Coordinates of C-alpha atoms in Angstrom, one line a residue:
M1 CA 0.0 0.0 0.0
K2 CA 1.0 3.6 -0.5
P3 CA 2.8 5.2 2.4
D4 CA 1.1 8.0 4.3
T5 CA 4.2 10.0 5.1
I6 CA 7.2 11.0 3.0
R7 CA 9.9 8.4 3.2
P8 CA 13.6 8.8 2.5
N9 CA 14.8 7.9 -1.0
A10 CA 11.2 8.1 -2.2
Y11 CA 10.1 9.6 -5.5
V12 CA 7.6 12.4 -5.0
A13 CA 5.7 14.8 -7.3
L14 CA 6.0 18.5 -6.6
R15 CA 3.1 20.7 -7.9
L16 CA 4.3 24.2 -8.6
P17 CA 2.3 27.4 -8.6
S18 CA 2.4 27.4 -12.4
D19 CA 0.4 24.1 -12.3
A20 CA 3.5 22.3 -13.6
T21 CA 4.6 19.0 -12.0
I22 CA 8.1 17.8 -11.5
V23 CA 9.3 14.5 -10.1
V24 CA 12.2 14.4 -7.7
R25 CA 13.9 11.8 -5.5
L26 CA 14.3 12.8 -1.8
L27 CA 17.8 11.7 -0.9
P28 CA 18.6 12.6 2.7
N29 CA 21.0 15.4 3.3
T30 CA 20.6 16.8 -0.2
T31 CA 19.2 20.0 -1.7
I32 CA 16.3 20.0 -4.0
S33 CA 16.1 22.7 -6.7
I34 CA 12.8 23.7 -8.3
G35 CA 14.1 26.3 -10.8
K36 CA 13.1 29.9 -10.4
Y37 CA 11.1 29.2 -7.3
G38 CA 14.2 28.4 -5.3
S39 CA 15.6 25.4 -3.4
F40 CA 15.2 23.6 -0.1
K41 CA 16.7 20.8 1.9
A42 CA 15.1 17.3 1.5
N43 CA 15.3 16.7 5.2
H44 CA 12.8 19.5 5.8
I45 CA 9.9 17.5 4.2
I46 CA 11.0 13.9 5.0
G47 CA 8.7 12.4 7.6
R48 CA 5.8 14.9 6.9
P49 CA 2.4 13.9 5.5
Y50 CA 1.7 14.2 1.8
H51 CA -0.6 16.9 0.2
L52 CA 0.9 19.7 2.4
T53 CA 1.7 23.0 0.7
F54 CA 5.1 24.5 1.7
E55 CA 6.2 28.1 1.2
I56 CA 9.9 28.8 0.6
L57 CA 11.3 31.6 2.8
D58 CA 14.6 32.9 1.5
T59 CA 16.7 33.7 4.6
S60 CA 20.0 34.3 2.8
H61 CA 21.3 37.8 2.3
S62 CA 24.5 37.0 0.4
D63 CA 25.1 36.5 -3.2
T64 CA 25.8 32.8 -2.7
P65 CA 22.6 30.7 -3.1
T66 CA 21.8 28.6 -0.1
P67 CA 18.8 26.3 0.7
S68 CA 15.9 28.2 2.2
S69 CA 13.6 27.4 5.1
L70 CA 10.1 26.2 4.6
R71 CA 6.7 27.1 6.1
V72 CA 3.6 25.0 6.0
V73 CA 0.8 27.0 4.5
P74 CA -2.4 26.5 6.5
A75 CA -5.7 25.6 4.6
A76 CA -7.3 28.9 5.7
E77 CA -4.6 30.8 3.9
L78 CA -4.8 28.6 0.8
Y79 CA -8.5 29.1 0.3
S80 CA -8.8 32.7 1.6
D81 CA -9.7 34.0 -1.9
I82 CA -12.7 31.7 -2.0
K83 CA -13.9 32.8 1.5
D84 CA -13.6 36.5 0.7
D85 CA -16.6 38.5 -0.2
D86 CA -17.6 38.7 -3.8
P87 CA -16.4 41.7 -5.8
P88 CA -18.9 44.5 -6.6
T89 CA -21.4 43.5 -9.3
P90 CA -22.6 45.8 -12.1
L91 CA -25.7 46.5 -10.1
D92 CA -23.6 47.9 -7.2
A93 CA -21.7 49.9 -9.7
E94 CA -24.8 51.5 -11.1
A95 CA -26.0 52.3 -7.5
G96 CA -22.9 54.3 -6.9
T97 CA -21.2 52.0 -4.6
S98 CA -18.3 51.6 -7.1
S99 CA -16.6 53.6 -9.8
L100 CA -17.0 50.8 -12.4
N101 CA -19.7 52.6 -14.3
K102 CA -17.5 55.7 -14.7
D103 CA -14.6 54.2 -16.6
G104 CA -16.2 54.2 -20.0
V105 CA -17.0 50.4 -20.0
E106 CA -19.7 49.3 -22.4
Y107 CA -22.4 47.1 -20.9
E108 CA -23.5 44.5 -23.4
I109 CA -25.5 41.8 -21.7
V110 CA -28.7 43.1 -20.0
G111 CA -31.5 41.1 -18.4
Q112 CA -35.2 41.3 -19.2
N113 CA -35.8 43.9 -16.5
G114 CA -32.9 46.1 -17.5
E115 CA -30.6 44.6 -15.0
V116 CA -26.9 44.5 -16.1
V117 CA -25.7 40.9 -16.2
M118 CA -22.1 41.3 -17.5
R119 CA -19.9 44.2 -18.6
T120 CA -16.9 44.1 -20.9
N121 CA -13.7 46.1 -21.3
R122 CA -13.8 46.2 -25.1
Q123 CA -13.1 49.9 -25.3
I124 CA -10.0 49.7 -23.0
I125 CA -6.8 49.6 -24.9
D126 CA -4.2 47.2 -23.6
D127 CA -1.1 49.4 -23.2
P128 CA 2.1 47.7 -22.3
N129 CA 3.3 50.9 -20.7
S130 CA 0.6 50.5 -18.0
Q131 CA 3.1 48.5 -15.9
I132 CA 5.4 51.1 -14.5
M133 CA 8.0 48.6 -13.1
T134 CA 10.5 47.3 -15.6
M135 CA 11.9 43.8 -15.7
D136 CA 15.2 45.0 -14.3
E137 CA 13.5 46.5 -11.3
I138 CA 11.4 43.3 -10.8
E139 CA 14.6 41.2 -10.9
A140 CA 16.4 43.5 -8.4
M141 CA 13.4 43.3 -6.0
K142 CA 13.4 39.5 -6.3
A143 CA 17.1 39.4 -5.4
Q144 CA 16.5 41.6 -2.3
S145 CA 13.3 40.0 -1.2
T146 CA 13.5 37.5 1.6
G147 CA 9.9 36.5 1.7
S148 CA 7.8 34.1 -0.4
G149 CA 7.0 36.6 -3.2
K150 CA 3.9 38.1 -1.8
D151 CA 5.5 41.6 -1.4
L152 CA 6.7 41.4 -5.0
I153 CA 3.3 40.5 -6.3
A154 CA 1.7 43.3 -4.3
K155 CA 4.2 45.8 -5.6
I156 CA 3.6 44.7 -9.2
L157 CA -0.2 45.2 -8.8
E158 CA 0.3 48.5 -7.1
S159 CA 2.5 49.8 -10.0
H160 CA -0.1 49.0 -12.7
S161 CA -1.6 52.3 -13.8
A162 CA -4.8 50.8 -15.4
L163 CA -5.6 48.3 -12.6
D164 CA -8.8 50.2 -11.7
Q165 CA -10.1 49.9 -15.3
K166 CA -10.1 46.0 -15.2
T167 CA -13.2 44.0 -14.6
A168 CA -13.4 41.7 -11.7
F169 CA -12.7 38.7 -13.9
A170 CA -9.8 40.5 -15.7
L171 CA -8.3 41.6 -12.3
A172 CA -8.6 38.0 -10.9
K173 CA -6.9 36.6 -14.0
Y174 CA -4.1 39.1 -13.9
T175 CA -3.5 38.5 -10.2
L176 CA -3.5 34.7 -10.7
R177 CA -1.0 35.0 -13.6
K178 CA 1.5 37.0 -11.4
T179 CA 0.9 34.6 -8.5
K180 CA 1.8 31.6 -10.6
K181 CA 4.9 33.4 -11.8
Y182 CA 6.4 34.8 -8.6
L183 CA 4.9 33.0 -5.6
K184 CA 7.3 30.5 -4.1
R185 CA 5.1 27.6 -3.1
F186 CA 4.9 23.9 -3.9
T187 CA 2.7 21.0 -2.9
V188 CA 4.1 17.5 -2.2
L189 CA 2.1 14.7 -3.9
P190 CA 2.6 10.9 -3.7
L191 CA 3.8 9.5 -7.0
D192 CA 1.1 7.0 -7.9
V193 CA 0.3 5.7 -11.4
S194 CA -2.2 8.5 -12.3
T195 CA 0.3 11.2 -11.3
L196 CA 3.0 9.5 -13.3
V197 CA 0.8 9.2 -16.4
S198 CA -0.1 12.9 -16.2
W199 CA 3.6 13.9 -15.8
M200 CA 4.8 11.7 -18.6
F201 CA 2.0 12.9 -20.9
T202 CA 2.4 16.7 -20.2
E203 CA 6.1 17.2 -19.2
K204 CA 8.0 14.3 -20.8
E205 CA 7.7 12.2 -24.0
P206 CA 4.1 11.0 -24.6
M207 CA 5.2 8.7 -27.4
K208 CA 7.3 6.8 -24.9
I209 CA 4.0 5.6 -23.3
L210 CA 2.1 5.4 -26.6
E211 CA 0.2 8.6 -25.6
L212 CA -1.7 6.9 -22.9
R213 CA -3.8 9.3 -20.9
G214 CA -5.3 8.8 -17.4
E215 CA -8.8 8.2 -18.5
I216 CA -7.8 5.6 -21.1
M217 CA -5.7 3.9 -18.4
A218 CA -8.7 3.8 -16.1
L219 CA -10.8 2.4 -19.0
I220 CA -8.2 -0.4 -19.5
G221 CA -8.2 -1.3 -15.8
S222 CA -12.0 -1.3 -15.7
W223 CA -12.6 -3.5 -18.7
S224 CA -9.8 -5.9 -18.0
N225 CA -11.4 -6.7 -14.6
V226 CA -8.0 -6.7 -12.9
R227 CA -8.3 -7.4 -9.2
C228 CA -6.4 -8.9 -6.3
T229 CA -7.1 -12.6 -5.8
P230 CA -7.2 -13.9 -2.2
L231 CA -4.2 -15.9 -1.2
D232 CA -6.4 -18.7 0.3
P233 CA -6.3 -21.8 -1.8
I234 CA -9.3 -22.3 -4.1
P235 CA -10.4 -25.9 -4.6
Q236 CA -9.6 -27.0 -8.1
M237 CA -10.7 -30.1 -10.0
N238 CA -7.0 -31.1 -10.5
E239 CA -4.4 -29.4 -8.4
D240 CA -1.6 -31.2 -10.3
I241 CA -2.2 -29.3 -13.5
V242 CA 0.2 -26.3 -13.9
G243 CA -1.6 -23.0 -14.4
T244 CA -4.9 -23.7 -12.5
E245 CA -4.3 -20.8 -10.0
R246 CA -6.5 -17.7 -10.3
G247 CA -5.2 -14.1 -10.6
R248 CA -2.9 -14.6 -13.5
W249 CA -2.7 -11.9 -16.2
L250 CA -0.9 -12.0 -19.6
V251 CA 0.4 -8.5 -20.6
I252 CA 2.2 -7.2 -23.6
D253 CA 3.5 -3.8 -22.6
E254 CA 5.5 -1.4 -24.8
T255 CA 5.0 1.7 -22.6
A256 CA 8.2 1.3 -20.6
G257 CA 6.4 -0.5 -17.8
L258 CA 3.5 2.0 -17.3
L259 CA 0.8 -0.6 -18.1
V260 CA 2.5 -3.1 -15.7
A261 CA 2.5 -0.5 -13.0
C262 CA -1.2 0.2 -13.5
I263 CA -2.1 -3.5 -13.3
A264 CA 0.2 -4.0 -10.3
E265 CA -1.4 -1.1 -8.4
K266 CA -4.8 -2.6 -8.8
M267 CA -3.5 -6.0 -7.6
G268 CA -1.8 -4.4 -4.6
I269 CA 1.7 -5.5 -5.5
L270 CA 3.2 -2.3 -6.8
Y271 CA 4.5 -0.6 -3.7
P272 CA 7.3 -2.1 -1.5
P273 CA 6.6 -2.7 2.2
E274 CA 7.5 0.0 4.6
E275 CA 10.6 -0.6 6.6
D276 CA 11.7 0.8 9.9
D277 CA 14.5 3.2 8.9
D278 CA 15.5 3.9 12.5
A279 CA 16.0 0.3 13.2
A280 CA 18.0 -0.2 10.0
E281 CA 20.2 2.8 11.0
I282 CA 20.8 1.3 14.4
E283 CA 21.5 -2.3 13.3
L284 CA 23.8 -1.4 10.4
P285 CA 26.7 -0.1 12.5
L286 CA 26.3 -3.1 14.9
K287 CA 26.5 -5.6 12.1
Q288 CA 29.5 -3.9 10.7
D289 CA 31.3 -3.7 14.0
N290 CA 30.6 -7.4 14.7
S291 CA 31.8 -8.5 11.3
V292 CA 35.0 -6.5 11.7
N293 CA 35.6 -7.9 15.2
R294 CA 34.9 -11.4 14.0
E295 CA 37.3 -11.1 11.1
Q296 CA 40.0 -9.7 13.4
T297 CA 39.5 -12.5 15.9
D298 CA 39.6 -15.2 13.2
A299 CA 42.8 -13.6 11.8
D300 CA 44.4 -13.6 15.2
S301 CA 43.4 -17.1 16.2
Q302 CA 44.2 -18.9 13.0
P303 CA 47.6 -19.1 11.5
M304 CA 48.2 -18.4 7.8
D305 CA 48.2 -21.7 6.0
S306 CA 48.2 -21.8 2.2
T307 CA 47.2 -25.5 2.2
R308 CA 44.0 -25.0 4.2
T309 CA 41.0 -26.4 2.3
T310 CA 37.9 -24.3 1.7
Q311 CA 34.6 -25.6 3.1
Y312 CA 32.4 -26.9 0.3
Y313 CA 28.6 -27.1 0.3
P314 CA 27.5 -29.8 -2.1
H315 CA 23.8 -28.8 -1.9
P316 CA 23.4 -25.0 -2.4
H317 CA 20.3 -23.1 -1.5
K318 CA 17.7 -23.5 -4.1
S319 CA 15.9 -20.3 -5.1
P320 CA 12.1 -20.5 -4.7
N321 CA 9.8 -20.7 -7.7
P322 CA 7.9 -17.5 -8.6
A323 CA 4.4 -16.9 -7.2
T324 CA 1.4 -18.7 -8.8
K325 CA -1.3 -16.2 -7.7
N326 CA -1.7 -12.4 -8.3
T327 CA 1.0 -12.7 -11.1
I328 CA 1.7 -10.6 -14.2
T329 CA 3.3 -12.5 -17.1
L330 CA 5.0 -10.0 -19.4
L331 CA 5.6 -10.9 -23.1
H332 CA 8.3 -8.9 -24.8
A333 CA 10.1 -8.9 -28.1
N334 CA 13.7 -8.1 -26.9
A335 CA 16.3 -9.8 -24.9
Q336 CA 15.2 -8.0 -21.8
P337 CA 11.9 -6.2 -21.1
N338 CA 11.8 -2.4 -21.0
L339 CA 10.5 -1.6 -17.5
S340 CA 12.3 1.7 -16.9
L341 CA 9.3 3.5 -15.4
L342 CA 9.1 1.0 -12.6
K343 CA 12.2 2.6 -11.0
Y344 CA 9.8 5.3 -9.6
F345 CA 8.3 2.5 -7.5
H346 CA 11.7 1.2 -6.3
F347 CA 11.8 -1.8 -8.6
D348 CA 14.7 -2.7 -10.8
A349 CA 14.1 -5.5 -13.3
F350 CA 17.8 -6.4 -13.5
T351 CA 18.5 -6.5 -9.8
P352 CA 15.1 -6.8 -8.1
S353 CA 14.9 -6.4 -4.3
P354 CA 13.7 -9.6 -2.6
S355 CA 11.4 -7.6 -0.4
H356 CA 9.5 -6.0 -3.4
P357 CA 6.3 -7.8 -4.3
L358 CA 7.1 -7.6 -8.0
S359 CA 10.2 -9.7 -7.6
E360 CA 8.1 -12.9 -7.3
N361 CA 4.8 -11.8 -8.9
L362 CA 6.2 -10.3 -12.1
K363 CA 7.4 -12.9 -14.7
S364 CA 8.8 -12.1 -18.1
L365 CA 9.5 -14.2 -21.2
S366 CA 10.2 -13.4 -24.8
W367 CA 8.1 -14.3 -27.9
L368 CA 10.8 -16.8 -28.9
Q369 CA 10.5 -18.6 -25.5
L370 CA 6.7 -18.8 -26.0
L371 CA 6.6 -19.9 -29.6
A372 CA 9.8 -21.9 -30.0
P373 CA 11.4 -22.5 -26.6
E374 CA 13.7 -25.2 -27.9
D375 CA 15.4 -22.5 -30.0
D376 CA 16.2 -20.3 -27.0
M377 CA 19.5 -20.8 -25.3
G378 CA 18.1 -20.0 -21.8
Y379 CA 15.6 -22.8 -22.0
I380 CA 18.2 -25.5 -22.7
E381 CA 19.3 -27.3 -19.6
P382 CA 22.9 -26.8 -18.6
S383 CA 24.9 -30.0 -18.4
L384 CA 25.0 -31.7 -15.1
V385 CA 28.3 -32.1 -13.3
S386 CA 29.1 -34.7 -10.7
E387 CA 29.9 -33.7 -7.1
E388 CA 33.4 -35.0 -7.4
E389 CA 34.1 -32.7 -10.3
L390 CA 32.4 -29.8 -8.4
R391 CA 34.7 -30.3 -5.5
S392 CA 37.7 -29.8 -7.7
W393 CA 36.4 -26.5 -9.1
K394 CA 37.2 -23.1 -7.6
S395 CA 34.5 -21.2 -5.8
G396 CA 34.0 -18.7 -8.6
K397 CA 33.4 -21.4 -11.2
R398 CA 31.0 -23.3 -8.9
S399 CA 29.0 -20.1 -8.2
N400 CA 28.7 -19.5 -11.9
Y401 CA 27.5 -23.1 -12.4
F402 CA 24.8 -22.8 -9.7
R403 CA 23.7 -19.4 -11.0
K404 CA 23.2 -20.9 -14.5
R405 CA 21.2 -23.8 -13.0
R406 CA 18.9 -21.4 -11.0
R407 CA 18.4 -19.2 -14.0
W408 CA 17.4 -22.2 -16.1
E409 CA 15.0 -23.5 -13.5
R410 CA 13.2 -20.1 -13.4
I411 CA 13.0 -19.8 -17.2
K412 CA 11.7 -23.3 -17.6
F413 CA 9.1 -22.8 -14.9
I414 CA 7.8 -19.6 -16.4
V415 CA 7.8 -20.9 -20.0
D416 CA 6.0 -24.1 -19.1
E417 CA 3.5 -22.3 -16.9
T418 CA 2.8 -19.7 -19.7
R419 CA 2.4 -22.3 -22.4
S420 CA 0.0 -24.3 -20.3
G421 CA -2.4 -21.3 -20.4
G422 CA -5.3 -20.6 -18.0
F423 CA -4.8 -16.8 -17.8
D424 CA -7.6 -14.6 -16.4
G425 CA -7.1 -11.8 -18.9
L426 CA -5.0 -10.4 -21.7
I427 CA -4.0 -6.7 -21.8
V428 CA -2.1 -5.4 -24.8
A429 CA -0.5 -2.0 -25.4
S430 CA 1.9 -2.4 -28.3
V431 CA 2.9 -1.1 -31.7
M432 CA 2.8 -4.6 -33.1
S433 CA -0.2 -5.7 -35.2
P434 CA -2.9 -6.9 -32.8
V435 CA -3.8 -9.6 -35.3
T436 CA -0.5 -11.4 -34.9
I437 CA -0.5 -10.9 -31.1
L438 CA -4.0 -12.4 -30.5
R439 CA -3.3 -15.3 -32.8
H440 CA -0.9 -16.8 -30.3
T441 CA -2.2 -15.4 -27.0
V442 CA -6.0 -15.9 -27.1
P443 CA -5.7 -19.7 -26.9
L444 CA -3.8 -19.3 -23.6
L445 CA -6.9 -17.7 -21.9
R446 CA -9.4 -19.5 -19.8
G447 CA -13.2 -19.1 -20.4
A448 CA -14.8 -15.7 -19.6
A449 CA -11.4 -14.0 -19.6
Q450 CA -11.3 -10.4 -20.8
V451 CA -9.2 -9.3 -23.8
V452 CA -8.3 -5.6 -23.8
V453 CA -6.2 -4.1 -26.6
Y454 CA -5.1 -0.4 -26.6
S455 CA -4.1 1.5 -29.8
P456 CA -3.4 5.2 -30.3
T457 CA -5.4 5.0 -33.5
V458 CA -8.7 3.3 -34.3
E459 CA -7.8 1.6 -37.6
P460 CA -6.0 -1.5 -36.2
L461 CA -8.9 -2.1 -33.8
V462 CA -11.5 -1.8 -36.5
E463 CA -9.7 -4.5 -38.5
L464 CA -9.6 -6.6 -35.3
G465 CA -13.3 -6.1 -34.7
D466 CA -14.1 -7.2 -38.2
L467 CA -12.1 -10.4 -37.8
Y468 CA -14.2 -11.3 -34.7
S469 CA -17.6 -10.0 -36.1
S470 CA -20.8 -12.1 -36.0
G471 CA -20.9 -12.3 -39.8
R472 CA -17.4 -13.8 -40.0
R473 CA -18.2 -16.1 -37.2
T474 CA -21.3 -17.4 -39.0
A475 CA -19.3 -18.0 -42.2
F476 CA -16.6 -19.8 -40.1
V477 CA -19.2 -22.1 -38.5
T478 CA -21.1 -22.7 -41.7
N479 CA -18.1 -23.6 -43.8
P480 CA -15.2 -24.3 -41.4
P481 CA -11.8 -24.3 -43.0
D482 CA -9.2 -27.1 -42.5
P483 CA -7.6 -26.6 -39.1
E484 CA -4.2 -27.4 -40.6
S485 CA -4.6 -24.5 -43.2
M486 CA -5.3 -21.9 -40.5
P487 CA -4.7 -19.0 -40.7
T488 CA -6.2 -18.4 -44.1
E489 CA -6.8 -15.2 -46.1
D490 CA -10.5 -15.1 -45.1
F491 CA -9.9 -16.2 -41.5
P492 CA -6.6 -14.8 -40.1
L493 CA -8.0 -15.5 -36.7
N494 CA -10.5 -18.0 -35.3
P495 CA -13.7 -15.8 -34.9
T496 CA -15.3 -18.3 -32.5
L497 CA -12.8 -17.7 -29.7
L498 CA -14.0 -14.1 -28.8
L499 CA -17.5 -12.8 -28.2
A500 CA -19.0 -9.3 -28.3
P501 CA -16.1 -7.3 -29.6
T502 CA -16.5 -3.6 -29.0
I503 CA -14.3 -0.5 -29.3
H504 CA -14.4 2.2 -26.6
T505 CA -12.8 5.6 -26.1
A506 CA -12.8 8.3 -23.4
R507 CA -11.4 11.7 -23.1
C508 CA -11.8 14.4 -20.4
R509 CA -11.5 18.0 -21.6
S510 CA -11.1 21.0 -19.5
W511 CA -13.7 23.8 -20.1
Q512 CA -13.9 27.4 -19.0
V513 CA -17.4 27.9 -17.8
L514 CA -18.4 31.6 -17.6
P515 CA -21.6 33.4 -18.8
G516 CA -21.2 34.0 -22.5
R517 CA -17.6 32.7 -22.5
T518 CA -18.0 28.9 -22.1
H519 CA -15.5 27.0 -24.3
P520 CA -12.7 24.4 -24.1
L521 CA -9.5 25.6 -22.7
M522 CA -7.2 26.6 -25.6
T523 CA -4.2 25.3 -23.7
G524 CA -5.4 21.7 -23.9
R525 CA -3.0 19.2 -25.4
G526 CA -3.8 17.4 -28.6
G527 CA -2.4 14.1 -29.6
S528 CA -3.9 10.7 -30.3
E529 CA -7.4 10.1 -29.1
G530 CA -6.7 6.5 -27.9
Y531 CA -9.0 3.5 -28.4
V532 CA -9.6 0.3 -26.5
F533 CA -10.8 -3.0 -28.0
V534 CA -12.7 -5.2 -25.6
A535 CA -13.9 -8.8 -26.0
T536 CA -14.6 -11.9 -23.9
R537 CA -13.0 -15.3 -24.3
V538 CA -15.4 -18.1 -24.9
L539 CA -15.0 -21.9 -25.4
P540 CA -16.8 -23.1 -28.5
A541 CA -19.1 -26.0 -27.9
G542 CA -18.2 -29.1 -29.9
G543 CA -20.7 -31.0 -32.1
K544 CA -24.2 -29.9 -33.2
V545 CA -26.4 -27.8 -30.9
E546 CA -30.0 -28.8 -30.8
A547 CA -33.0 -27.3 -28.9
R548 CA -35.2 -29.8 -27.2
G549 CA -38.5 -29.5 -25.4
R550 CA -42.3 -29.6 -25.5
F551 CA -44.0 -26.7 -27.3
K552 CA -47.6 -25.4 -27.3
R553 CA -49.3 -23.1 -29.7
R554 CA -50.9 -19.8 -28.8
K555 CA -52.4 -16.9 -30.8
V556 CA -51.4 -13.3 -30.8
D557 CA -53.3 -10.1 -31.8
S558 CA -52.1 -10.2 -35.4
G559 CA -53.6 -13.6 -35.9
A560 CA -50.3 -15.4 -36.2
T561 CA -49.6 -18.5 -34.3
V562 CA -46.6 -18.6 -32.1
T563 CA -45.0 -21.8 -30.8
S564 CA -43.3 -21.5 -27.4
S565 CA -41.8 -23.9 -25.0
Q566 CA -43.1 -24.4 -21.5
G567 CA -40.0 -22.6 -20.2
G568 CA -41.2 -19.4 -21.8
T569 CA -38.8 -19.2 -24.8
P570 CA -40.8 -18.0 -27.9
A571 CA -40.3 -19.4 -31.3
V572 CA -39.6 -17.4 -34.5
V573 CA -42.6 -16.0 -36.4
E574 CA -42.2 -15.1 -40.0
G575 CA -45.2 -13.7 -41.9
G576 CA -47.8 -15.5 -39.7
S577 CA -46.2 -18.9 -40.1
V578 CA -44.8 -20.8 -37.2
V579 CA -41.2 -21.9 -37.2
E580 CA -41.1 -25.1 -35.2
E581 CA -38.0 -25.5 -33.0
G582 CA -37.2 -28.5 -31.0
V583 CA -38.6 -32.0 -30.9

């Protein structure tokens, strides 16, 4: 589960006043720089709760930049502008309570009773000389200021000569723009999958994650029915069969591990367990001292003897097999999977930590190992060596031999388990053709498993929907091709394996909602729309299907006779004639 407080060495997201988000790692005793807003020490926020807003107070008076102190901004101060009274309305201006009706502003929108609804500043000319302060003066004041930027913002507003001519909306927008530019604040957010998706899509390279957006990621997780399976054993018909465990998902991920992170978060295996840092800091020096003393004692008590034999362990510790429940099996096309984004959740695919849940619940294999495992060098068993020969080897050579054996055992276990099938779902986000992917992966699914395929464009999914359409399925059942000739030109895939293929999309757009000025925000990012193909795995029934039962006749208002069974299932009526079904 996600930690409630900020931990050392953790990746966090900092939301700046400009609404931009940056991701930093909080290493103890280091300084975090956030650009023009300043810098602070990482120790000042470690151990505090998330979602707090901090204000940077510059306490240095020298030219040398030093880390500043922080102040927690209370909620009453954050939302003070919302709690303030509303600005004067045009009615108040006409009543003489404000000077807004004396600045030459044209009122355009008027109610039915002559009441002014909204005023505009169309006749006011936007003069760049309205701001008296120059950029050099602003930069000099920034260098001399020791606060959080509030004094500078107040000085900029005070030096604007046409501030009294702005409408309430224009004044609020101008103040907000200066606040985003000069106020030294930031909010600490936990780096979960949704925050990482938003950061990668807006601040980094969207093509690296195939332009996956947060709403599409939520759509994939919903339709794939990903869940956490209880660890209690479920009674099975045959427990000896490999792959009968529940909670196994087959994933093809080419988004640098973002799709794997989304699935692992829903399964509860993404975040490492919390550790007691204080205990680790206390135990580490003790262990080091004991080891040093032990080595020194051994060196003093034992004489140097070059002929001393090294102790040999003929039965090394056997590494445990990967988990069989709540697992993610990742198919990739390279020698190693690309899971670079999982580093933000403290998981390294090359040297995984044994305490991380993904070290046992994430399995990876290549397409070569799935389709032709005998051609893969890692699947071939290393030659066995007798114990007498092992005793004659040096320790380094023996370690290399045992490491190869453990690697072969893990690869063989994963490949055999994957080829046996029985997965609860298939989730695909790849640039490969989905037709070639589903040809080899759909038979590995159990009945009622969900198939979810993401594509930035809709054309590959439309082709996929046509291959599993009801018309093509009917033609396949009526005139089935030779199984040995599959795939054919008319049937690249078996259309009887998937049911109810549909294509979905979702996109959330930000709108400005104001009277007479409601429109989508012009700063919204474009890019691919993103589409999701969804279908359900079914097991075709073998042989001929017949309907049996006793039917009785009844009349309807049109005079046609309908034959229905006692179970209440009506027969088909065509032009008043009864179509008998059943025996």
